[in-house]
Tab-separated table of N, CA and C in Angstrom:
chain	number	residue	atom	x	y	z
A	10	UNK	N	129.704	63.078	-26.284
A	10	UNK	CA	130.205	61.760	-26.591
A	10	UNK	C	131.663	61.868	-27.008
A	11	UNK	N	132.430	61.178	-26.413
A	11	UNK	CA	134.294	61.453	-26.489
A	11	UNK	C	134.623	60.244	-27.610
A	12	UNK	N	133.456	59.406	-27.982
A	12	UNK	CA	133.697	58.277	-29.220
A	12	UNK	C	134.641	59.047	-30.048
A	13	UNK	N	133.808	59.903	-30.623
A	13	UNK	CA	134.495	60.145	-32.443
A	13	UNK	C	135.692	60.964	-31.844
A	14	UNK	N	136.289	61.581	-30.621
A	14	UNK	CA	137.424	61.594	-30.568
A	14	UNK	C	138.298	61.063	-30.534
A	15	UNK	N	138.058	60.114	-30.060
A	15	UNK	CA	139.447	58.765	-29.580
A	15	UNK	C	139.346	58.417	-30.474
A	16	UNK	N	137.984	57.861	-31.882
A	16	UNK	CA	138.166	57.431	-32.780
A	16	UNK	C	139.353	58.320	-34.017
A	17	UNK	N	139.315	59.435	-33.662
A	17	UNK	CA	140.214	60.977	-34.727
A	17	UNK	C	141.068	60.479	-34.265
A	18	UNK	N	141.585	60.331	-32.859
A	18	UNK	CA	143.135	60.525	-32.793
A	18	UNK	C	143.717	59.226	-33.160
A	19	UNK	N	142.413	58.595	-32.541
A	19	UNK	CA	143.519	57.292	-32.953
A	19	UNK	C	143.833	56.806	-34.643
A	20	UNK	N	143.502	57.386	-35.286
A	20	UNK	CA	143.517	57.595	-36.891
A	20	UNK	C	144.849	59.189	-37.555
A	21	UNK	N	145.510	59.185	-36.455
A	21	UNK	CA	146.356	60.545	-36.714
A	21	UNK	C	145.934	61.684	-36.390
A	22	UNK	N	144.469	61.930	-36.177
A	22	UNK	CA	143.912	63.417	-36.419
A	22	UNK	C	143.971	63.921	-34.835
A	23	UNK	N	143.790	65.584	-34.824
A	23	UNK	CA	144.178	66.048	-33.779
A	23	UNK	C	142.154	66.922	-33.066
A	24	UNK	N	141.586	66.015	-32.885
A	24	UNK	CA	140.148	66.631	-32.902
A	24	UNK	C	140.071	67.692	-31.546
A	25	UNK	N	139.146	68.471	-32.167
A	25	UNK	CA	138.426	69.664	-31.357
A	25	UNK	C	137.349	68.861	-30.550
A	26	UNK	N	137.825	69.093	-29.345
A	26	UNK	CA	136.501	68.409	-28.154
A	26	UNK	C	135.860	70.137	-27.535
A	27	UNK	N	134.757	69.686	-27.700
A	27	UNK	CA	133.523	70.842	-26.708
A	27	UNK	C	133.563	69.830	-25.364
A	28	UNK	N	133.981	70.649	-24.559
A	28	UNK	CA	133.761	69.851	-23.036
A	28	UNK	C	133.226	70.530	-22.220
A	29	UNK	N	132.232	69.803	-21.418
A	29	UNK	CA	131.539	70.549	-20.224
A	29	UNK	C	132.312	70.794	-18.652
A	30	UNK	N	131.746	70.795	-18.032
A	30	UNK	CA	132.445	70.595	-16.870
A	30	UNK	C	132.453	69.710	-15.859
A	31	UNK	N	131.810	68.685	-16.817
A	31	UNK	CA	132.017	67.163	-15.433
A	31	UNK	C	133.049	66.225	-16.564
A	32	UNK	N	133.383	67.126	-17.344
A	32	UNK	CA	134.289	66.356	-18.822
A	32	UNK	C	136.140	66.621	-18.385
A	33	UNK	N	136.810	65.900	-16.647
A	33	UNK	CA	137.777	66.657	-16.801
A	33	UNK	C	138.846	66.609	-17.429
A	34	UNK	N	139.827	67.183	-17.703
A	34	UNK	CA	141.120	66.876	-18.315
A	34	UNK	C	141.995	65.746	-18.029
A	35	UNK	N	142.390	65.271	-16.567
A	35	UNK	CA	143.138	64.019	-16.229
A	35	UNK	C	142.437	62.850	-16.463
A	36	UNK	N	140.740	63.069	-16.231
A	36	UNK	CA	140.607	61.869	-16.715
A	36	UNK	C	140.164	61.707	-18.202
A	37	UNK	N	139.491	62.674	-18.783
A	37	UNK	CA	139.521	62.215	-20.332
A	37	UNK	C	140.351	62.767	-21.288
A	38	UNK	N	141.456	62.788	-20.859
A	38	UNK	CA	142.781	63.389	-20.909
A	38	UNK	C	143.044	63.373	-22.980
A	39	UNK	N	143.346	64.082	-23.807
A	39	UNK	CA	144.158	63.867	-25.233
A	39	UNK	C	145.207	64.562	-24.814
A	40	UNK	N	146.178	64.104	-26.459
A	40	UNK	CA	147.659	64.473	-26.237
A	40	UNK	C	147.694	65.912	-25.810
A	41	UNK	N	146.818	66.799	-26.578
A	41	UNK	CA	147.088	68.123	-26.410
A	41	UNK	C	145.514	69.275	-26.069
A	42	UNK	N	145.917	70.097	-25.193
A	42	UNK	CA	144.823	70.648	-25.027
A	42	UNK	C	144.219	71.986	-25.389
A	43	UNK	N	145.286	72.184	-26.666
A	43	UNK	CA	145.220	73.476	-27.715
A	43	UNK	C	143.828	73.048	-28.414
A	44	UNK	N	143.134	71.987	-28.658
A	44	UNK	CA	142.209	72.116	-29.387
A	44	UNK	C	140.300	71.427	-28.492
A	45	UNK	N	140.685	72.044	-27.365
A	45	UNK	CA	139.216	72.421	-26.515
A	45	UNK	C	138.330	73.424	-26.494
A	46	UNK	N	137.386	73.180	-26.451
A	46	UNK	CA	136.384	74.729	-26.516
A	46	UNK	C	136.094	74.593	-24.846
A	47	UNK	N	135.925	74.978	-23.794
A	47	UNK	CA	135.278	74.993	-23.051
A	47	UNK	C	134.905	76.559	-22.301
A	48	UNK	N	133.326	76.317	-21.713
A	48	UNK	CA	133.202	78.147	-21.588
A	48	UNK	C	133.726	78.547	-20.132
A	49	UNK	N	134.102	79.345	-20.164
A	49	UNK	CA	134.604	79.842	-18.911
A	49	UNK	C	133.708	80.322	-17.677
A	50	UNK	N	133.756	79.242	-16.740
A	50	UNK	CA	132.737	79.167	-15.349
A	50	UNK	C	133.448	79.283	-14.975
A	51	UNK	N	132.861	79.879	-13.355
A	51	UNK	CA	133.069	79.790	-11.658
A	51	UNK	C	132.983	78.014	-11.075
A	52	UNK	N	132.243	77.441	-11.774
A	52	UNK	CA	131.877	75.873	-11.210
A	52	UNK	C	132.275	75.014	-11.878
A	53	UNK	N	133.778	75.370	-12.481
A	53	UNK	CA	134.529	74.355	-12.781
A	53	UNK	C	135.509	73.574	-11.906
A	54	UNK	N	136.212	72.743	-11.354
A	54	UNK	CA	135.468	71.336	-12.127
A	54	UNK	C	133.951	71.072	-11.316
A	55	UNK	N	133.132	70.650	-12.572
A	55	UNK	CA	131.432	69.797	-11.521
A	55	UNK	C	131.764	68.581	-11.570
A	56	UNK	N	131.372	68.425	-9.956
A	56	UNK	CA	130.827	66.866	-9.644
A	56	UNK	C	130.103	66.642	-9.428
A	57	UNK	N	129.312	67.053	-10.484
A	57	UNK	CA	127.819	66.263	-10.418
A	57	UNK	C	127.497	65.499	-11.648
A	58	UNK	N	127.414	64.350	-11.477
A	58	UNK	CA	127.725	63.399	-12.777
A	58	UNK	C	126.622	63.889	-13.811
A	59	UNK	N	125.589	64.422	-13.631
A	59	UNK	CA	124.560	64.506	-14.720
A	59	UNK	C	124.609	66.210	-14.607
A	60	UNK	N	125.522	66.658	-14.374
A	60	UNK	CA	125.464	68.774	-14.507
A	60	UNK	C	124.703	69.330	-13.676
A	61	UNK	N	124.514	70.360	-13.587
A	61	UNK	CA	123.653	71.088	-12.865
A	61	UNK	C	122.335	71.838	-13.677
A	62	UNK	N	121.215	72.479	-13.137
A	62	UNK	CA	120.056	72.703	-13.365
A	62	UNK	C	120.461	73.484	-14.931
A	63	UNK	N	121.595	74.659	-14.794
A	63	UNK	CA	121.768	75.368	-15.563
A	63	UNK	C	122.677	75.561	-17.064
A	64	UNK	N	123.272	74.120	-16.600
A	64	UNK	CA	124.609	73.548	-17.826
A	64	UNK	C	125.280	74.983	-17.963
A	65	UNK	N	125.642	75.788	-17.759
A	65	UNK	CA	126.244	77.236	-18.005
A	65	UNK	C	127.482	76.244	-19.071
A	66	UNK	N	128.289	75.681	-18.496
A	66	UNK	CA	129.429	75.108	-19.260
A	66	UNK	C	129.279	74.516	-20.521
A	67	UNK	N	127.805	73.972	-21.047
A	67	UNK	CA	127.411	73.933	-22.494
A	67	UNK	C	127.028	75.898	-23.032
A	68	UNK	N	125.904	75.949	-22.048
A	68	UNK	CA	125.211	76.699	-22.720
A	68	UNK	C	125.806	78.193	-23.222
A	69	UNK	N	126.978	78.499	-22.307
A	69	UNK	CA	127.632	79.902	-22.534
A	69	UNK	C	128.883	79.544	-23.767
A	70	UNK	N	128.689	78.173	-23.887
A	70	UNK	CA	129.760	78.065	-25.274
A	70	UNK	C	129.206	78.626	-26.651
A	71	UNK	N	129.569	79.677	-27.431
A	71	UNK	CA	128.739	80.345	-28.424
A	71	UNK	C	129.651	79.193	-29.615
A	72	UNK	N	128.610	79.630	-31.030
A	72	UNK	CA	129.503	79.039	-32.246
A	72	UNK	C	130.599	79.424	-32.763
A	73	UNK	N	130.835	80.820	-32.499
A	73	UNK	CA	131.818	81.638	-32.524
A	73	UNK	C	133.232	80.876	-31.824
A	74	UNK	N	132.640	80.545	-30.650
A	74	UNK	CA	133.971	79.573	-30.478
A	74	UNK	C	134.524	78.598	-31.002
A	75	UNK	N	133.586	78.030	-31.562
A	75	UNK	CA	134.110	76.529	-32.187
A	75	UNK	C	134.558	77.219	-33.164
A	76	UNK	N	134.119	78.117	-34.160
A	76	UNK	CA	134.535	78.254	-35.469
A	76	UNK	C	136.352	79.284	-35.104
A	77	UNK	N	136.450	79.782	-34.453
A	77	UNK	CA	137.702	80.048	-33.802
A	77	UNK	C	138.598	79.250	-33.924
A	78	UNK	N	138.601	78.336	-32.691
A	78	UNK	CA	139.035	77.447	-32.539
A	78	UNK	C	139.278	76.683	-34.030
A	79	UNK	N	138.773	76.460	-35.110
A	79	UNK	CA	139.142	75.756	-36.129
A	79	UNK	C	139.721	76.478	-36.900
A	80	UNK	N	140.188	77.698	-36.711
A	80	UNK	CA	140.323	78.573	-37.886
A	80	UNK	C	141.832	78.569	-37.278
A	81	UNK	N	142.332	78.422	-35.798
A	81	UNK	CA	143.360	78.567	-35.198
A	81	UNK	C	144.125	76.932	-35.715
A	82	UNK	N	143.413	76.265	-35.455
A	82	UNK	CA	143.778	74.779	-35.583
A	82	UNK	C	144.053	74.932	-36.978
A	83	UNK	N	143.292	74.698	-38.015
A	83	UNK	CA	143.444	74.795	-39.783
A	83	UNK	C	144.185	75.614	-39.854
């Protein structure tokens, strides 16, 4: 859900989006793209509006990344 992002930025804040791979950059585009998690596939970009059997692009995202990612950002 890209809500509570647009809702962050548009309040000043610079939010961390987890994006899959039907989530692309031009179209759900923020100012900056230093603060994305996304996991690194072969089947990026998907066009398949509902993902594929295997979501690899959620599922190979560990917590380790997000908490990275915030430790870089903070």
């Amino acid at each position: 859900e890209s809500f509570g992002a647009h809702l962050s930025h548009f309040f000043g804040n610079n939010p961390i989006m987890i994006k899959t791979g039907t989530t692309l950059d031009e179209v759900w585009g923020l100012p900056t793209r230093d603060n994305i998690v996304r996991a690194n596939t072969s089947c990026y970009p998907c066009f398949k509006s509902n993902g594929c059997k295997s979501m690899e692009c959620i599922s190979k995202i560990e917590i380790n990344d997000v908490f990275n990612k915030l430790r870089v950002v903070i």
